[in-house]
Amino acid sequence: MALLSGRLSAQEYVFHGYRQDSGLSNIAIHTVQFDRAGFVWVATENGVYRLQGSRLVRFGAQEGLPEHLVVDLFIDPAGVVWAGTYQNLYRWNGHEFRPAFSVPFPIWGNQRIAAEGTSHLLAVRQEKLYRIDPRDSLHSGLEHPVFTDAEIEDHSVLKSISTIVATADGDIWMGCEREICHYRNGRLTEWAEAAGVPHEPWQTLYFDRHGSLWASGEHHLLELSPGGTRFLDRTPPSTQKDNIYTEFPISEDRMGRILVAMDEGIARWDGKAWSIIYAKNDLHFGRITGIAFDGNGDPWIGTGDRGLIHWIGYRDWEGWTDLQGLPSSTVWSVDAKNMEQTLVGTNKGPARIDIRNHSVTRLSAASRWDYGQVSGISEDRNGKIWATTFSGSVLRVDSRTGKTDRIGKIDAPFFGLQEDAAGRLWLKSDQKGLYLLDPTRNANPRILPVPEADAVLGSASSVSASCVAPDGSIWFATDDRLLQLQNGRWRIPKFRGNGLLKDTVLNSIACARDGSLWATAEQSGPWHIQSQGKDLTATLLPMPAQWSQSTLTAISLDHYGWMWLGTDQGLLAWNGSEWRLFNQESGLLWNDISENGLVEGSDGSLWIGTSAGVSRLIHPERAFDRIPLHVSITGIQRGAAVFEPGQRIDLPWAGPPLRLAFAAPAMWNQSDLVYHYRVNGLNSSWVTTHEDETVLSSLPSGEYKFEVYATNAGLHAVSPITSVEFHLRPPWWKTFPFMTLWVLLGVRLLMLVLHLRTKRLLAQRSKLEALVRERTSALEASQESLSLLATRDYLTGLPNRRAMHESLQKELQRARRTKTSLMVILADIDYFKQINDTYGHLAGDEALRQFAQALACTARSHDHVGRYGGEEFLILLRTFPIESAQTRLLDLHAAITNLSISYEGHTFSITCSLGASIIDGRNLGSGQTEDPNALLSSADQALYQAKRSGRNRAVLQDFSSDSLDI
């Protein structure tokens, strides 16, 4: 293959594969097509499959397709599906395939069928071209060859036609022998080497939207522009120049870019150069045999050995992980105010992403990053990069040399930094208040406390979030208050009414263009905060029920005024009237979004930092575009009888149950897809289900109308109602006179029985209700007083052992339900008895309180920390990539060990040992135990090994394997 200039695309994308577990029993695909209803069809070496919902349904011998190997699929202008095998050509009639003609019509490869206008098809039988009428199934199909025997004798290349494509105005292009042929109005033109066509077999021909003809052969890809006289070589760059392609699919996306398969992945032509999507983009597909685009603009990729692949969010999403060069895939903070470059703070240092060429540059030249997780990052007006870490460091990074200087350190975590309108940086800390860094006045600034803020807030205040208002004032969220800096004056406004901050801890705020604020809290939100005089009012924005229990981690307002919420279930968007959800099923790299990772870029794109990389939503303005949703009835069957949705269905009363299958080709947010159906004539209420089939049995005779529609909350979409009518004939003994008599007698008897039974039930219910009210009042009174005593540890204020056991059981259930990981950690203070013996039990109590506080600061808002007993503590970490478990445990141990304790003139330090056990939720329910005591025992064994190995260390033990001393 000839090498041309091109570039490697360095982004990470989201792909979803459909293989055996999705119903695709054979993963060797030959072609991919979409029908007019939006369903994807694939031809494989074991029949034809159609994707219905999340599963592929096979059509084989039972559905009229006796041969296993299907080499070609074609959807004609009328929407009819044609399937070609080496033995015959078949046509789909709505519920089964039937031979297209009265004699066999072998199809020997892909792209052997084409539409000629709207009324006729062209098909290559073996190696000869025929014109066929799709409405004519009574003839052999051989009555209308395109070329006469005389034409074939005059042009020997017509003896071997491989692939065809036709235009609406009568042009036919063919791969013929080792040339490309054009036929129009009885005239044949052969395009050979003199016209830029290498002497090789040609497998695929394709017309793009501009009228250019693309042709792929064994070694080359060519383009013929409209009216051109010579083909241009457009062969993509390749590392294997001598590759031979037996299938080289070509397709075009909505932006007019050409996509072709190649040895490393997919090549994409933008009119000027090729970009290559390959292994570093998480593309591991092997041999690609087909590319087709769905109604959303996403490509679906058929492969010869990996099944069917959906490229999710193709037009709108891109991402970066450690595969593209980030120091770590765990992203904590993002600074996207630069139009061309974005800064990213990760677990292992900062990086810069160049949006122009999608490259990643690690900013620090240090061979080892020892400063902790980068909680905040910003580039000042002089081009210097500043970063804060959860370990309490403030860093300056030279973007040119990579030199990293620590200019300050406190003994508490920094939650991030905020640049104000003057270019100053405000540093937010845990229980140490605010610090100021002013690079505008000094080339080597120091971090300074802010005594004015401390005077207002008091000592030991935590500042978790901040934003800059349009008037230049800065708002800070603290544990239980909002703090404002305006024109050099600090104040804490009061809330009117019940108040937002009663029993509420804010974790994220955003400043709106109208001067109001939006905020999220650990257990509620979002809140809309508005000024009323000198005071504030807070109004809770109701969220859809399906997301109301989400943990809100971040908030951002874009230039449209739309609100974006980071959650543990993905990215929520609200435009003032509608909600949308974006998650891994939409193109997001990971659903768990970091607190400082949600920002709008200066170009209007949205950046989302997650624990599995950073995603970029390129076109947020399309977030609320209407996504068409519709339902098709895909099967109607009673016993062996199969019916088409459009036909009159008349059935005898007695017989097997009636099965109705339906599906909506929703390609995004499939887990949010819900069906609603009812049977008019039986019940007017709607039944809600995630299943795509229902069985109707024991129906009385009569006229019925089955109706179904679909909803998708994540897409804010509702489909029209689709229906089918059917009639059940009554038996003779259910004629009107007999039925009338039986109904009258039955009604009379039923009324009497119901009257007596109702009277007795009402009396019993009255007694039971009185007894329940009495017992309920007593129980509520006692439970309310015991609730706090039963779930909290009085010394540290953390949940006690009982509460943590309950949390562990709930997290195990969540891990099994969401197929995510869970780490259970037992932490023990080393030589705690010596502390009590040396400094006294009160000093030991103080050590326990400060150790508990340090543990709580390192945990995320949805993690759990509690006192397990004595000097032992229990930590539950959930929803993170399982491959980062070792790093997460190391970071936790580094943050809490060697803690300095001061008490009544004595200063001493404590170390700790950690024992951890991790469980993979994907394995729960398939043999792995869900017993919380077994998981605790595993963590306890790891803790025992940590102590036996010398203490002050952490040991990680996979729940199903041996421990690992780290």
GROMACS .gro file of N, CA and C in nm, residues 773-873:
model
  303
  773ARG      N    1  -5.238   0.182   6.456
  773ARG     CA    2  -5.210   0.320   6.496
  773ARG      C    3  -5.149   0.325   6.635
  774GLU      N    4  -5.203   0.243   6.724
  774GLU     CA    5  -5.153   0.243   6.861
  774GLU      C    6  -5.009   0.192   6.867
  775ARG      N    7  -4.981   0.080   6.799
  775ARG     CA    8  -4.847   0.025   6.800
  775ARG      C    9  -4.746   0.115   6.726
  776THR      N   10  -4.792   0.177   6.615
  776THR     CA   11  -4.703   0.263   6.537
  776THR      C   12  -4.659   0.385   6.617
  777SER      N   13  -4.750   0.445   6.690
  777SER     CA   14  -4.715   0.562   6.770
  777SER      C   15  -4.610   0.527   6.874
  778ALA      N   16  -4.626   0.412   6.939
  778ALA     CA   17  -4.528   0.372   7.041
  778ALA      C   18  -4.391   0.344   6.979
  779LEU      N   19  -4.392   0.276   6.865
  779LEU     CA   20  -4.264   0.244   6.801
  779LEU      C   21  -4.192   0.369   6.752
  780GLU      N   22  -4.266   0.463   6.692
  780GLU     CA   23  -4.203   0.584   6.641
  780GLU      C   24  -4.140   0.665   6.753
  781ALA      N   25  -4.207   0.670   6.870
  781ALA     CA   26  -4.152   0.746   6.981
  781ALA      C   27  -4.021   0.686   7.030
  782SER      N   28  -4.016   0.554   7.040
  782SER     CA   29  -3.894   0.491   7.091
  782SER      C   30  -3.782   0.489   6.987
  783GLN      N   31  -3.819   0.471   6.860
  783GLN     CA   32  -3.715   0.463   6.757
  783GLN      C   33  -3.647   0.597   6.735
  784GLU      N   34  -3.724   0.706   6.745
  784GLU     CA   35  -3.666   0.839   6.725
  784GLU      C   36  -3.560   0.870   6.829
  785SER      N   37  -3.587   0.830   6.955
  785SER     CA   38  -3.490   0.860   7.061
  785SER      C   39  -3.366   0.770   7.053
  786LEU      N   40  -3.381   0.651   6.999
  786LEU     CA   41  -3.269   0.557   6.995
  786LEU      C   42  -3.185   0.567   6.868
  787SER      N   43  -3.239   0.638   6.765
  787SER     CA   44  -3.174   0.636   6.635
  787SER      C   45  -3.031   0.690   6.640
  788LEU      N   46  -3.016   0.809   6.703
  788LEU     CA   47  -2.882   0.868   6.707
  788LEU      C   48  -2.786   0.785   6.792
  789LEU      N   49  -2.835   0.737   6.910
  789LEU     CA   50  -2.749   0.659   6.998
  789LEU      C   51  -2.702   0.531   6.930
  790ALA      N   52  -2.783   0.479   6.841
  790ALA     CA   53  -2.754   0.348   6.782
  790ALA      C   54  -2.659   0.355   6.664
  791THR      N   55  -2.641   0.474   6.603
  791THR     CA   56  -2.566   0.479   6.477
  791THR      C   57  -2.442   0.567   6.482
  792ARG      N   58  -2.413   0.638   6.591
  792ARG     CA   59  -2.299   0.730   6.595
  792ARG      C   60  -2.204   0.696   6.709
  793ASP      N   61  -2.075   0.714   6.684
  793ASP     CA   62  -1.973   0.697   6.787
  793ASP      C   63  -1.956   0.830   6.861
  794TYR      N   64  -1.973   0.830   6.993
  794TYR     CA   65  -1.977   0.956   7.068
  794TYR      C   66  -1.844   1.028   7.066
  795LEU      N   67  -1.732   0.956   7.054
  795LEU     CA   68  -1.601   1.020   7.066
  795LEU      C   69  -1.561   1.090   6.936
  796THR      N   70  -1.575   1.021   6.823
  796THR     CA   71  -1.526   1.075   6.696
  796THR      C   72  -1.636   1.141   6.613
  797GLY      N   73  -1.762   1.113   6.648
  797GLY     CA   74  -1.871   1.164   6.566
  797GLY      C   75  -1.894   1.087   6.438
  798LEU      N   76  -1.814   0.984   6.414
  798LEU     CA   77  -1.829   0.903   6.292
  798LEU      C   78  -1.937   0.797   6.312
  799PRO      N   79  -1.989   0.741   6.203
  799PRO     CA   80  -2.079   0.627   6.218
  799PRO      C   81  -2.011   0.514   6.296
  800ASN      N   82  -2.092   0.444   6.377
  800ASN     CA   83  -2.035   0.338   6.459
  800ASN      C   84  -2.036   0.206   6.381
  801ARG      N   85  -1.999   0.100   6.452
  801ARG     CA   86  -1.984  -0.031   6.388
  801ARG      C   87  -2.115  -0.079   6.328
  802ARG      N   88  -2.224  -0.057   6.398
  802ARG     CA   89  -2.353  -0.103   6.347
  802ARG      C   90  -2.391  -0.029   6.219
  803ALA      N   91  -2.372   0.106   6.223
  803ALA     CA   92  -2.406   0.184   6.104
  803ALA      C   93  -2.318   0.145   5.986
  804MET      N   94  -2.191   0.119   6.012
  804MET     CA   95  -2.102   0.082   5.901
  804MET      C   96  -2.137  -0.055   5.844
  805HIS      N   97  -2.184  -0.147   5.931
  805HIS     CA   98  -2.231  -0.276   5.878
  805HIS      C   99  -2.347  -0.257   5.783
  806GLU      N  100  -2.441  -0.169   5.820
  806GLU     CA  101  -2.554  -0.141   5.731
  806GLU      C  102  -2.507  -0.078   5.600
  807SER      N  103  -2.411   0.016   5.611
  807SER     CA  104  -2.359   0.079   5.489
  807SER      C  105  -2.289  -0.024   5.401
  808LEU      N  106  -2.215  -0.119   5.461
  808LEU     CA  107  -2.146  -0.221   5.384
  808LEU      C  108  -2.246  -0.309   5.308
  809GLN      N  109  -2.356  -0.345   5.373
  809GLN     CA  110  -2.457  -0.427   5.305
  809GLN      C  111  -2.518  -0.351   5.187
  810LYS      N  112  -2.546  -0.220   5.207
  810LYS     CA  113  -2.604  -0.142   5.098
  810LYS      C  114  -2.505  -0.128   4.982
  811GLU      N  115  -2.376  -0.105   5.014
  811GLU     CA  116  -2.277  -0.087   4.908
  811GLU      C  117  -2.253  -0.217   4.831
  812LEU      N  118  -2.261  -0.332   4.901
  812LEU     CA  119  -2.251  -0.459   4.830
  812LEU      C  120  -2.366  -0.474   4.731
  813GLN      N  121  -2.486  -0.435   4.773
  813GLN     CA  122  -2.600  -0.442   4.682
  813GLN      C  123  -2.581  -0.348   4.564
  814ARG      N  124  -2.530  -0.226   4.590
  814ARG     CA  125  -2.506  -0.130   4.483
  814ARG      C  126  -2.401  -0.185   4.385
  815ALA      N  127  -2.293  -0.243   4.439
  815ALA     CA  128  -2.187  -0.296   4.353
  815ALA      C  129  -2.241  -0.406   4.263
  816ARG      N  130  -2.326  -0.492   4.319
  816ARG     CA  131  -2.384  -0.597   4.236
  816ARG      C  132  -2.477  -0.538   4.130
  817ARG      N  133  -2.559  -0.436   4.169
  817ARG     CA  134  -2.655  -0.379   4.078
  817ARG      C  135  -2.591  -0.300   3.965
  818THR      N  136  -2.487  -0.222   3.999
  818THR     CA  137  -2.425  -0.133   3.901
  818THR      C  138  -2.301  -0.192   3.838
  819LYS      N  139  -2.261  -0.317   3.882
  819LYS     CA  140  -2.142  -0.384   3.827
  819LYS      C  141  -2.017  -0.298   3.847
  820THR      N  142  -2.003  -0.238   3.965
  820THR     CA  143  -1.886  -0.155   3.995
  820THR      C  144  -1.810  -0.216   4.112
  821SER      N  145  -1.693  -0.158   4.141
  821SER     CA  146  -1.603  -0.213   4.242
  821SER      C  147  -1.633  -0.155   4.380
  822LEU      N  148  -1.588  -0.228   4.483
  822LEU     CA  149  -1.603  -0.184   4.622
  822LEU      C  150  -1.478  -0.229   4.698
  823MET      N  151  -1.415  -0.134   4.769
  823MET     CA  152  -1.298  -0.165   4.851
  823MET      C  153  -1.333  -0.145   4.998
  824VAL      N  154  -1.304  -0.246   5.078
  824VAL     CA  155  -1.327  -0.241   5.222
  824VAL      C  156  -1.190  -0.234   5.289
  825ILE      N  157  -1.170  -0.130   5.372
  825ILE     CA  158  -1.040  -0.105   5.434
  825ILE      C  159  -1.056  -0.099   5.585
  826LEU      N  160  -0.975  -0.175   5.658
  826LEU     CA  161  -0.965  -0.165   5.803
  826LEU      C  162  -0.835  -0.091   5.836
  827ALA      N  163  -0.848   0.020   5.910
  827ALA     CA  164  -0.733   0.101   5.950
  827ALA      C  165  -0.712   0.088   6.100
  828ASP      N  166  -0.590   0.063   6.141
  828ASP     CA  167  -0.558   0.045   6.283
  828ASP      C  168  -0.439   0.134   6.319
  829ILE      N  169  -0.454   0.211   6.428
  829ILE     CA  170  -0.345   0.297   6.475
  829ILE      C  171  -0.239   0.208   6.540
  830ASP      N  172  -0.117   0.223   6.492
  830ASP     CA  173  -0.008   0.140   6.543
  830ASP      C  174   0.029   0.180   6.687
  831TYR      N  175   0.053   0.079   6.770
  831TYR     CA  176   0.102   0.097   6.909
  831TYR      C  177   0.016   0.195   6.988
  832PHE      N  178  -0.114   0.183   6.972
  832PHE     CA  179  -0.204   0.278   7.038
  832PHE      C  180  -0.198   0.263   7.190
  833LYS      N  181  -0.176   0.143   7.238
  833LYS     CA  182  -0.168   0.124   7.384
  833LYS      C  183  -0.050   0.201   7.443
  834GLN      N  184   0.061   0.211   7.368
  834GLN     CA  185   0.175   0.287   7.417
  834GLN      C  186   0.142   0.435   7.430
  835ILE      N  187   0.056   0.484   7.340
  835ILE     CA  188   0.014   0.625   7.350
  835ILE      C  189  -0.062   0.647   7.479
  836ASN      N  190  -0.159   0.556   7.509
  836ASN     CA  191  -0.236   0.570   7.634
  836ASN      C  192  -0.143   0.558   7.755
  837ASP      N  193  -0.049   0.464   7.749
  837ASP     CA  194   0.039   0.444   7.865
  837ASP      C  195   0.134   0.561   7.883
  838THR      N  196   0.178   0.624   7.774
  838THR     CA  197   0.279   0.730   7.782
  838THR      C  198   0.216   0.867   7.809
  839TYR      N  199   0.108   0.900   7.737
  839TYR     CA  200   0.053   1.035   7.746
  839TYR      C  201  -0.084   1.040   7.814
  840GLY      N  202  -0.140   0.928   7.844
  840GLY     CA  203  -0.269   0.925   7.909
  840GLY      C  204  -0.383   0.897   7.812
  841HIS      N  205  -0.494   0.849   7.868
  841HIS     CA  206  -0.608   0.812   7.784
  841HIS      C  207  -0.672   0.933   7.717
  842LEU      N  208  -0.667   1.052   7.779
  842LEU     CA  209  -0.724   1.169   7.713
  842LEU      C  210  -0.644   1.205   7.588
  843ALA      N  211  -0.512   1.189   7.596
  843ALA     CA  212  -0.431   1.211   7.476
  843ALA      C  213  -0.464   1.105   7.370
  844GLY      N  214  -0.489   0.984   7.414
  844GLY     CA  215  -0.529   0.878   7.319
  844GLY      C  216  -0.662   0.912   7.253
  845ASP      N  217  -0.757   0.967   7.336
  845ASP     CA  218  -0.885   1.009   7.276
  845ASP      C  219  -0.865   1.117   7.171
  846GLU      N  220  -0.775   1.213   7.201
  846GLU     CA  221  -0.749   1.320   7.104
  846GLU      C  222  -0.687   1.264   6.975
  847ALA      N  223  -0.599   1.165   6.993
  847ALA     CA  224  -0.540   1.102   6.874
  847ALA      C  225  -0.648   1.033   6.790
  848LEU      N  226  -0.743   0.967   6.856
  848LEU     CA  227  -0.852   0.902   6.783
  848LEU      C  228  -0.936   1.005   6.708
  849ARG      N  229  -0.965   1.119   6.772
  849ARG     CA  230  -1.047   1.220   6.706
  849ARG      C  231  -0.975   1.278   6.582
  850GLN      N  232  -0.847   1.310   6.596
  850GLN     CA  233  -0.776   1.369   6.483
  850GLN      C  234  -0.753   1.267   6.371
  851PHE      N  235  -0.729   1.141   6.409
  851PHE     CA  236  -0.715   1.037   6.306
  851PHE      C  237  -0.847   1.019   6.230
  852ALA      N  238  -0.960   1.022   6.305
  852ALA     CA  239  -1.091   1.010   6.240
  852ALA      C  240  -1.115   1.128   6.147
  853GLN      N  241  -1.074   1.249   6.191
  853GLN     CA  242  -1.092   1.366   6.108
  853GLN      C  243  -1.009   1.356   5.979
  854ALA      N  244  -0.886   1.307   5.991
  854ALA     CA  245  -0.801   1.291   5.872
  854ALA      C  246  -0.862   1.191   5.775
  855LEU      N  247  -0.916   1.081   5.829
  855LEU     CA  248  -0.982   0.983   5.743
  855LEU      C  249  -1.099   1.045   5.669
  856ALA      N  250  -1.182   1.121   5.741
  856ALA     CA  251  -1.301   1.179   5.679
  856ALA      C  252  -1.265   1.276   5.568
  857CYS      N  253  -1.152   1.348   5.584
  857CYS     CA  254  -1.113   1.447   5.483
  857CYS      C  255  -1.069   1.381   5.353
  858THR      N  256  -1.013   1.261   5.362
  858THR     CA  257  -0.962   1.194   5.241
  858THR      C  258  -1.072   1.126   5.162
  859ALA      N  259  -1.188   1.107   5.223
  859ALA     CA  260  -1.295   1.034   5.154
  859ALA      C  261  -1.375   1.127   5.064
  860ARG      N  262  -1.426   1.069   4.955
  860ARG     CA  263  -1.517   1.143   4.870
  860ARG      C  264  -1.655   1.150   4.936
  861SER      N  265  -1.742   1.235   4.877
  861SER     CA  266  -1.871   1.259   4.941
  861SER      C  267  -1.957   1.133   4.949
  862HIS      N  268  -1.936   1.037   4.859
  862HIS     CA  269  -2.020   0.917   4.860
  862HIS      C  270  -1.947   0.795   4.917
  863ASP      N  271  -1.827   0.815   4.973
  863ASP     CA  272  -1.759   0.707   5.044
  863ASP      C  273  -1.808   0.703   5.190
  864HIS      N  274  -1.770   0.600   5.264
  864HIS     CA  275  -1.813   0.583   5.402
  864HIS      C  276  -1.691   0.563   5.493
  865VAL      N  277  -1.690   0.635   5.607
  865VAL     CA  278  -1.583   0.622   5.706
  865VAL      C  279  -1.649   0.609   5.842
  866GLY      N  280  -1.608   0.512   5.924
  866GLY     CA  281  -1.667   0.494   6.056
  866GLY      C  282  -1.568   0.428   6.151
  867ARG      N  283  -1.603   0.438   6.278
  867ARG     CA  284  -1.520   0.374   6.380
  867ARG      C  285  -1.569   0.232   6.399
  868TYR      N  286  -1.474   0.139   6.387
  868TYR     CA  287  -1.512  -0.002   6.393
  868TYR      C  288  -1.502  -0.057   6.534
  869GLY      N  289  -1.415   0.005   6.614
  869GLY     CA  290  -1.399  -0.041   6.752
  869GLY      C  291  -1.258  -0.013   6.801
  870GLY      N  292  -1.246   0.044   6.924
  870GLY     CA  293  -1.113   0.072   6.977
  870GLY      C  294  -1.038   0.167   6.886
  871GLU      N  295  -0.917   0.129   6.842
  871GLU     CA  296  -0.840   0.212   6.753
  871GLU      C  297  -0.854   0.167   6.607
  872GLU      N  298  -0.955   0.089   6.576
  872GLU     CA  299  -0.978   0.041   6.440
  872GLU      C  300  -1.089   0.123   6.375
  873PHE      N  301  -1.069   0.152   6.245
  873PHE     CA  302  -1.167   0.228   6.167
  873PHE      C  303  -1.196   0.151   6.038
   0.00000   0.00000   0.00000
